[in-house]
Short mmCIF file of C-alpha atoms and ligand atoms in Angstrom, two decimals:
data_model
loop_
_atom_site.label_atom_id
_atom_site.label_comp_id
_atom_site.label_asym_id
_atom_site.label_seq_id
_atom_site.Cartn_x
_atom_site.Cartn_y
_atom_site.Cartn_z
CA MET A 1 31.03 105.87 85.70
CA LYS A 2 33.97 107.49 83.97
CA ILE A 3 33.10 108.11 80.36
CA ALA A 4 35.41 109.42 77.62
CA VAL A 5 33.35 111.43 75.15
CA LEU A 6 34.73 111.65 71.60
CA PRO A 7 32.37 113.65 69.37
CA GLY A 8 34.51 113.38 66.19
CA ASP A 9 33.44 114.93 62.89
CA GLY A 10 30.43 115.94 60.81
CA ILE A 11 27.22 115.35 62.73
CA GLY A 12 29.26 113.73 65.54
CA PRO A 13 29.30 116.79 67.84
CA GLU A 14 25.53 117.41 67.32
CA ILE A 15 24.38 113.88 68.10
CA VAL A 16 26.83 113.39 70.96
CA ALA A 17 25.57 116.62 72.55
CA GLN A 18 22.10 115.02 72.74
CA ALA A 19 23.45 111.82 74.28
CA ALA A 20 25.38 113.96 76.77
CA LYS A 21 22.10 115.65 77.72
CA VAL A 22 20.72 112.22 78.60
CA LEU A 23 23.81 111.43 80.69
CA GLU A 24 23.52 114.78 82.45
CA ALA A 25 19.86 114.11 83.24
CA LEU A 26 20.85 110.75 84.75
CA ARG A 27 23.58 112.47 86.72
CA SER A 28 21.16 114.98 88.17
CA ASP A 29 19.11 111.95 89.24
CA GLY A 30 22.04 110.78 91.34
CA LEU A 31 24.17 108.58 89.07
CA LYS A 32 27.86 109.25 89.55
CA ILE A 33 28.80 110.07 85.97
CA GLU A 34 32.02 111.79 84.93
CA MET A 35 32.47 112.89 81.33
CA GLU A 36 35.69 114.04 79.75
CA TYR A 37 35.97 115.15 76.13
CA ALA A 38 38.73 114.45 73.59
CA HIS A 39 39.31 114.64 69.83
CA ILE A 40 39.25 111.78 67.35
CA GLY A 41 39.18 111.45 63.56
CA GLY A 42 39.46 114.63 61.52
CA ALA A 43 39.01 116.65 64.71
CA GLY A 44 42.07 114.87 66.12
CA TYR A 45 44.02 115.60 62.96
CA ASP A 46 43.07 119.29 63.12
CA ALA A 47 43.91 119.59 66.82
CA ALA A 48 47.03 117.41 67.08
CA GLY A 49 47.95 116.18 63.60
CA ASP A 50 46.77 112.65 64.41
CA SER A 51 43.40 110.93 63.98
CA LEU A 52 43.95 109.29 67.36
CA PRO A 53 46.03 111.67 69.49
CA ASP A 54 47.94 110.00 72.34
CA ALA A 55 45.90 111.97 74.89
CA THR A 56 42.67 110.55 73.43
CA LEU A 57 43.87 106.96 73.60
CA LYS A 58 45.16 107.49 77.13
CA LEU A 59 41.88 109.04 78.31
CA SER A 60 39.94 106.18 76.69
CA GLN A 61 42.15 103.57 78.33
CA GLN A 62 41.64 105.20 81.72
CA SER A 63 37.86 105.44 81.34
CA ASP A 64 35.25 102.73 81.95
CA ALA A 65 33.51 103.42 78.66
CA VAL A 66 33.86 105.53 75.53
CA LEU A 67 31.03 107.37 73.79
CA LEU A 68 31.90 108.16 70.19
CA GLY A 69 30.02 110.19 67.57
CA ALA A 70 31.43 109.50 64.12
CA VAL A 71 34.53 110.30 62.09
CA GLY A 72 35.23 111.40 58.53
CA GLY A 73 34.68 114.34 56.22
CA TYR A 74 35.25 115.41 52.62
CA GLN A 75 38.11 117.71 53.64
CA TYR A 76 40.13 114.73 54.84
CA ASP A 77 39.58 112.50 51.81
CA THR A 78 42.84 113.52 50.15
CA LEU A 79 45.06 112.84 53.19
CA PRO A 80 47.42 109.85 52.95
CA ARG A 81 45.75 106.71 54.33
CA PRO A 82 47.54 106.57 57.72
CA MET A 83 46.34 110.13 58.47
CA ARG A 84 42.69 109.54 57.51
CA PRO A 85 39.99 109.92 60.20
CA GLU A 86 38.82 106.30 59.76
CA GLN A 87 42.29 105.11 60.85
CA GLY A 88 41.63 106.70 64.25
CA LEU A 89 38.64 104.42 64.62
CA LEU A 90 40.54 101.27 63.68
CA ARG A 91 43.36 102.23 66.02
CA ILE A 92 41.16 102.94 69.03
CA ARG A 93 39.39 99.58 68.58
CA LYS A 94 42.74 97.82 68.43
CA GLY A 95 44.25 99.97 71.23
CA LEU A 96 41.40 99.10 73.59
CA GLY A 97 41.29 95.43 72.57
CA LEU A 98 37.64 95.68 71.51
CA PHE A 99 37.04 92.32 69.88
CA ALA A 100 33.27 91.93 70.23
CA ASN A 101 31.04 94.20 68.19
CA LEU A 102 27.35 94.09 69.07
CA ARG A 103 24.82 95.49 66.66
CA PRO A 104 21.19 95.06 67.51
CA ALA A 105 18.66 95.33 64.68
CA MET A 106 15.30 96.18 66.20
CA VAL A 107 12.14 97.38 64.58
CA TYR A 108 10.07 99.79 66.63
CA PRO A 109 6.32 99.34 66.00
CA GLU A 110 6.06 103.08 65.24
CA LEU A 111 8.66 102.76 62.45
CA VAL A 112 7.58 99.47 60.91
CA ASN A 113 6.69 101.20 57.64
CA ALA A 114 10.22 102.61 57.31
CA SER A 115 11.60 99.14 56.53
CA SER A 116 12.14 98.10 52.95
CA LEU A 117 10.51 94.76 53.78
CA LYS A 118 6.80 94.04 54.27
CA PRO A 119 5.60 95.00 57.77
CA GLU A 120 4.64 91.40 58.64
CA LEU A 121 8.21 90.22 57.98
CA VAL A 122 9.84 92.77 60.28
CA SER A 123 7.20 93.65 62.84
CA GLY A 124 8.63 92.74 66.26
CA LEU A 125 12.08 92.06 64.80
CA ASP A 126 14.81 91.94 67.46
CA ILE A 127 18.13 90.44 66.34
CA MET A 128 21.59 90.86 67.83
CA ILE A 129 24.51 90.53 65.47
CA LEU A 130 27.81 89.80 67.17
CA ARG A 131 30.76 90.46 64.88
CA GLU A 132 34.34 89.60 65.79
CA LEU A 133 36.21 92.85 65.34
CA THR A 134 39.97 92.49 65.59
CA GLY A 135 40.84 89.42 63.53
CA ASP A 136 40.07 87.81 60.15
CA ILE A 137 41.08 88.93 56.69
CA TYR A 138 41.03 92.62 57.73
CA PHE A 139 44.11 92.18 59.91
CA GLY A 140 45.76 88.96 58.62
CA GLN A 141 49.31 89.10 57.33
CA PRO A 142 50.72 88.84 54.74
CA ARG A 143 48.75 91.17 52.54
CA GLY A 144 49.60 93.45 49.67
CA ILE A 145 50.01 93.72 45.93
CA ARG A 146 52.88 91.77 44.38
CA THR A 147 54.31 91.14 40.94
CA LEU A 148 54.39 87.51 39.84
CA ASP A 149 57.23 85.89 37.87
CA ASN A 150 55.26 86.34 34.65
CA GLY A 151 55.04 90.09 35.31
CA GLU A 152 51.35 90.07 36.22
CA GLN A 153 50.31 91.94 39.36
CA GLN A 154 48.32 90.21 42.08
CA GLY A 155 46.48 91.48 45.16
CA PHE A 156 46.29 89.23 48.23
CA ASP A 157 45.04 89.14 51.82
CA THR A 158 45.14 86.45 54.48
CA MET A 159 42.14 85.11 56.39
CA LEU A 160 43.24 84.05 59.87
CA TYR A 161 41.51 83.08 63.10
CA SER A 162 43.32 81.66 66.10
CA GLU A 163 41.58 79.39 68.59
CA SER A 164 41.67 81.95 71.42
CA GLU A 165 40.12 84.62 69.21
CA ILE A 166 37.23 82.34 68.28
CA ARG A 167 36.73 81.10 71.82
CA ARG A 168 36.51 84.51 73.47
CA VAL A 169 33.99 85.90 71.01
CA ALA A 170 31.97 82.66 71.10
CA HIS A 171 31.70 82.99 74.89
CA VAL A 172 30.38 86.53 74.51
CA GLY A 173 27.85 85.24 71.98
CA PHE A 174 26.55 82.44 74.21
CA GLN A 175 26.34 84.75 77.21
CA ILE A 176 24.30 87.29 75.24
CA ALA A 177 22.04 84.51 73.93
CA LEU A 178 21.44 83.36 77.51
CA LYS A 179 20.08 86.82 78.35
CA ARG A 180 17.88 86.89 75.24
CA GLY A 181 16.03 84.18 73.30
CA LYS A 182 18.66 81.45 73.97
CA LYS A 183 19.33 80.83 70.28
CA LEU A 184 22.69 81.37 68.63
CA CYS A 185 23.36 80.99 64.93
CA SER A 186 27.03 80.88 63.99
CA VAL A 187 27.61 82.06 60.43
CA ASP A 188 30.60 80.90 58.40
CA LYS A 189 31.65 79.53 55.03
CA ALA A 190 32.80 76.14 56.26
CA ASN A 191 31.94 74.46 52.96
CA VAL A 192 34.79 76.35 51.26
CA LEU A 193 37.15 77.96 53.80
CA ASP A 194 39.48 76.14 56.19
CA THR A 195 39.36 79.14 58.56
CA SER A 196 35.59 78.68 58.72
CA MET A 197 35.82 74.92 59.29
CA PHE A 198 38.04 75.66 62.29
CA TRP A 199 35.67 78.42 63.46
CA ARG A 200 32.76 75.96 63.39
CA GLU A 201 34.73 73.32 65.30
CA ILE A 202 35.66 75.73 68.12
CA VAL A 203 32.19 77.30 68.38
CA THR A 204 30.71 73.78 68.65
CA GLU A 205 33.13 73.00 71.46
CA VAL A 206 32.35 76.21 73.38
CA ALA A 207 28.62 75.42 73.00
CA LYS A 208 29.04 72.43 75.34
CA GLU A 209 29.47 74.91 78.20
CA TYR A 210 26.09 76.47 77.38
CA PRO A 211 23.57 73.62 77.18
CA ALA A 212 20.69 76.08 77.61
CA VAL A 213 21.51 77.79 74.29
CA GLU A 214 20.38 76.22 71.03
CA LEU A 215 23.30 76.43 68.57
CA SER A 216 22.87 76.31 64.80
CA HIS A 217 25.30 76.91 61.95
CA MET A 218 24.60 78.62 58.65
CA TYR A 219 26.66 79.42 55.58
CA VAL A 220 27.06 83.14 55.05
CA ASP A 221 25.41 83.15 51.61
CA ASN A 222 22.33 81.47 53.05
CA ALA A 223 22.38 83.85 56.06
CA ALA A 224 22.37 86.84 53.69
CA MET A 225 19.30 85.35 51.99
CA GLN A 226 17.50 84.37 55.21
CA LEU A 227 17.95 87.87 56.64
CA VAL A 228 15.68 89.28 53.94
CA ARG A 229 13.44 86.19 53.58
CA ALA A 230 12.55 85.51 57.23
CA PRO A 231 14.67 87.66 59.56
CA LYS A 232 12.65 86.85 62.67
CA GLN A 233 14.06 83.28 62.73
CA PHE A 234 17.25 84.73 64.27
CA ASP A 235 18.02 85.67 67.86
CA VAL A 236 21.82 86.09 68.12
CA ILE A 237 24.01 85.80 65.03
CA LEU A 238 27.69 85.16 65.76
CA THR A 239 30.16 85.68 62.96
CA GLY A 240 33.66 86.76 61.95
CA ASN A 241 34.86 90.20 60.99
CA ILE A 242 34.25 90.32 57.24
CA PHE A 243 30.96 88.38 57.19
CA GLY A 244 29.74 90.44 60.16
CA ASP A 245 30.64 93.69 58.44
CA ILE A 246 28.37 92.86 55.53
CA LEU A 247 25.53 91.08 57.37
CA SER A 248 25.20 93.77 60.03
CA ASP A 249 24.75 96.45 57.38
CA GLU A 250 22.18 94.27 55.65
CA ALA A 251 20.33 93.70 58.93
CA SER A 252 20.44 97.39 59.79
CA MET A 253 18.39 98.20 56.72
CA LEU A 254 15.61 95.85 57.83
CA THR A 255 14.89 98.44 60.47
CA GLY A 256 14.44 101.28 58.01
CA SER A 257 16.81 103.91 59.25
CA ILE A 258 20.48 103.95 60.01
CA GLY A 259 19.77 106.87 62.35
CA MET A 260 18.18 104.47 64.87
CA LEU A 261 20.95 101.89 65.23
CA PRO A 262 23.33 101.80 68.20
CA SER A 263 26.40 99.62 68.62
CA ALA A 264 28.78 98.43 71.29
CA SER A 265 32.33 97.14 70.98
CA LEU A 266 33.54 95.30 74.05
CA ASP A 267 36.82 94.04 75.47
CA ALA A 268 37.31 91.00 77.70
CA ASN A 269 36.17 92.92 80.80
CA ASN A 270 33.06 94.53 79.30
CA LYS A 271 34.77 97.86 78.91
CA GLY A 272 33.24 99.26 75.78
CA LEU A 273 33.15 101.79 73.03
CA TYR A 274 29.62 102.87 72.16
CA GLU A 275 28.71 104.58 68.91
CA PRO A 276 25.92 104.84 66.37
CA CYS A 277 26.26 102.51 63.36
CA HIS A 278 26.15 105.38 60.91
CA GLY A 279 28.98 107.65 59.78
CA SER A 280 29.57 111.38 60.10
CA ALA A 281 26.94 112.28 57.46
CA PRO A 282 28.81 115.35 56.17
CA ASP A 283 25.90 116.06 53.80
CA ILE A 284 23.69 117.10 56.74
CA ALA A 285 26.29 118.25 59.29
CA GLY A 286 25.68 121.54 61.09
CA LYS A 287 22.01 121.73 60.02
CA ASP A 288 20.42 120.40 63.21
CA ILE A 289 18.55 117.70 61.28
CA ALA A 290 20.52 114.55 62.18
CA ASN A 291 18.78 111.83 64.15
CA PRO A 292 20.44 111.54 67.60
CA LEU A 293 18.53 108.39 68.65
CA ALA A 294 21.21 105.88 67.58
CA THR A 295 23.69 107.71 69.80
CA ILE A 296 21.23 107.93 72.70
CA LEU A 297 20.46 104.21 72.32
CA SER A 298 24.21 103.58 72.39
CA VAL A 299 24.20 105.10 75.89
CA ALA A 300 21.49 102.58 76.80
CA MET A 301 23.79 99.79 75.59
CA MET A 302 26.61 101.30 77.68
CA MET A 303 24.44 101.10 80.79
CA ARG A 304 23.53 97.47 79.97
CA TYR A 305 26.91 96.03 78.99
CA THR A 306 29.61 98.05 80.74
CA PHE A 307 27.79 99.21 83.86
CA ALA A 308 25.39 96.24 84.23
CA ARG A 309 22.49 98.64 84.83
CA GLU A 310 19.69 96.98 82.88
CA ASP A 311 17.21 99.22 84.73
CA ILE A 312 18.76 102.41 83.35
CA ALA A 313 19.20 100.90 79.88
CA GLN A 314 15.49 100.14 79.80
CA ARG A 315 14.63 103.57 81.12
CA ILE A 316 16.47 105.20 78.22
CA GLU A 317 14.96 102.81 75.67
CA THR A 318 11.49 103.46 77.05
CA ALA A 319 12.06 107.21 76.80
CA VAL A 320 13.00 106.79 73.13
CA ARG A 321 9.86 104.70 72.53
CA LYS A 322 7.75 107.39 74.20
CA THR A 323 9.09 110.15 71.96
CA LEU A 324 8.27 108.00 68.92
CA GLN A 325 4.80 107.27 70.30
CA GLN A 326 4.27 111.01 70.65
CA GLY A 327 4.77 111.22 66.88
CA LEU A 328 8.08 113.06 67.14
CA ARG A 329 10.35 112.34 64.16
CA THR A 330 13.59 113.64 62.69
CA ALA A 331 13.59 113.94 58.90
CA ASP A 332 15.13 110.51 58.24
CA ILE A 333 12.32 108.62 59.99
CA ALA A 334 9.36 110.90 59.22
CA GLU A 335 6.58 109.52 57.02
CA ALA A 336 4.90 111.80 54.51
CA GLY A 337 2.78 114.45 56.20
CA MET A 338 4.43 114.07 59.60
CA GLN A 339 5.89 117.06 61.37
CA LYS A 340 9.68 116.92 61.59
CA ILE A 341 11.79 118.11 64.49
CA GLY A 342 15.51 118.84 64.67
CA CYS A 343 18.36 117.01 66.36
CA ALA A 344 18.44 119.16 69.51
CA ALA A 345 14.64 119.07 69.88
CA MET A 346 14.68 115.27 69.62
CA GLY A 347 17.36 115.09 72.33
CA GLY A 348 15.29 117.41 74.50
CA ALA A 349 12.17 115.28 73.97
CA VAL A 350 14.00 112.13 75.07
CA VAL A 351 15.27 113.90 78.21
CA ALA A 352 11.72 115.06 78.95
CA ALA A 353 10.40 111.50 78.51
CA LEU A 354 13.19 110.17 80.72
P1 NAD B 401 26.97 107.95 56.59
O1 NAD B 401 26.44 106.90 57.50
O2 NAD B 401 27.70 109.08 57.20
O3 NAD B 401 25.75 108.56 55.74
C1 NAD B 401 24.94 107.77 54.88
C2 NAD B 401 23.60 108.48 54.67
O4 NAD B 401 22.82 108.37 55.86
C3 NAD B 401 23.75 109.98 54.39
O5 NAD B 401 22.75 110.38 53.49
C4 NAD B 401 23.49 110.61 55.75
O6 NAD B 401 22.96 111.93 55.66
C5 NAD B 401 22.49 109.65 56.37
N1 NAD B 401 22.63 109.60 57.84
C6 NAD B 401 23.63 109.03 58.53
N2 NAD B 401 23.45 109.21 59.85
C7 NAD B 401 22.30 109.89 59.99
C8 NAD B 401 21.58 110.39 61.12
N3 NAD B 401 21.99 110.20 62.38
N4 NAD B 401 20.43 111.07 60.91
C9 NAD B 401 19.99 111.26 59.65
N5 NAD B 401 20.61 110.82 58.54
C10 NAD B 401 21.77 110.15 58.71
O7 NAD B 401 27.88 107.20 55.52
P2 NAD B 401 28.77 107.79 54.31
O8 NAD B 401 28.06 108.92 53.67
O9 NAD B 401 29.13 106.61 53.50
O10 NAD B 401 30.09 108.31 55.01
C11 NAD B 401 30.31 109.66 55.42
C12 NAD B 401 31.60 109.72 56.21
O11 NAD B 401 31.47 108.96 57.40
C13 NAD B 401 32.81 109.13 55.47
O12 NAD B 401 33.93 109.94 55.75
C14 NAD B 401 32.95 107.75 56.09
O13 NAD B 401 34.26 107.26 56.02
C15 NAD B 401 32.54 108.02 57.50
N6 NAD B 401 32.05 106.84 58.25
C16 NAD B 401 32.34 106.81 59.56
C17 NAD B 401 31.85 105.79 60.35
C18 NAD B 401 32.11 105.85 61.82
O14 NAD B 401 32.55 106.87 62.31
N7 NAD B 401 31.86 104.78 62.55
C19 NAD B 401 31.05 104.79 59.79
C20 NAD B 401 30.74 104.87 58.43
C21 NAD B 401 31.23 105.91 57.67
#
């Protein structure tokens, strides 16, 4: 298991160090794990003048999986856009062909009160949002700001999806649904957008190859509403880049804390980049108070999706559950009156439970 480790900026190095402790514990148990570190984001800019140095992309391409912390920091906010840390992230996703972004939204029984919704609505919640990551209006050309004949300025973007892009992500969606509750809801805006009408047509066609999966379709506005009205109706949600961007953030909040949410971005061969859903949290960086669990749970996803080791994935997830059951909490998930522990102590507790 050759893993490129890219800590990045802000709390990135602190949380990745805890995930690395978990990998080291697994290695001392006999797993053949190799880890090699490289810079990305602001750290890449500081070290090599580039948010994605060539050496980092090369290492990532040569590895089976990438573990990433987070990128971004106030000190980089005034750099021109191509130099910004966030560009490193977009470029590595594109450079590795990572088109399928998986974001689970799970509510742990111990944290049910951290959700902004009533406990009965979210208790037992376990949704997987699959967002297409390399197409749609975020990458479509042409785009820009132009001046019309009448002198008025106009901003424009282009929403595009080709058949092969829809097909490949739909296959990933159906295959994930097969391993879970066998329900897939494809979210679009087919009542208004031609791109969405086409999306729906292709997803319906791909569904014929997966008769065991129940396919439904939902308009994105309704999906946004249903996610806060009755989120447990969903198993796998499949959607395009822009709708998925918004819905996955909405779903993440059902679980209460962004510090608990892992993610995976996969290519066609299940090579993946694994990272927490949150950013670099510069407001708490260097204070040893960040929650490392999203990053540790990202390692569990790595074991499940890239290395096909469901047993190890579950072992890590069980260790996280155990630490929560022991009442151990970082500040972001602690209820009033609970004792709080730091980032490194939480990582240590997970390793002990492992
Ligand atoms: P953020 O996710 O970094 O932080 C939002 C809030 O959540 C902050 O109050 C932060 O302290 C808290 N938080 C985040 N992760 C936490 C953790 N593990 N434990 C405890 N609390 C945590 O989002 P932001 O403040 O909007 O962005 C900060 C920087 O991160 C920006 O430069 C942004 O561009 C970047 N960013 C990077 C990524 C990424 O690397 N994938 C994603 C989002 C934002």
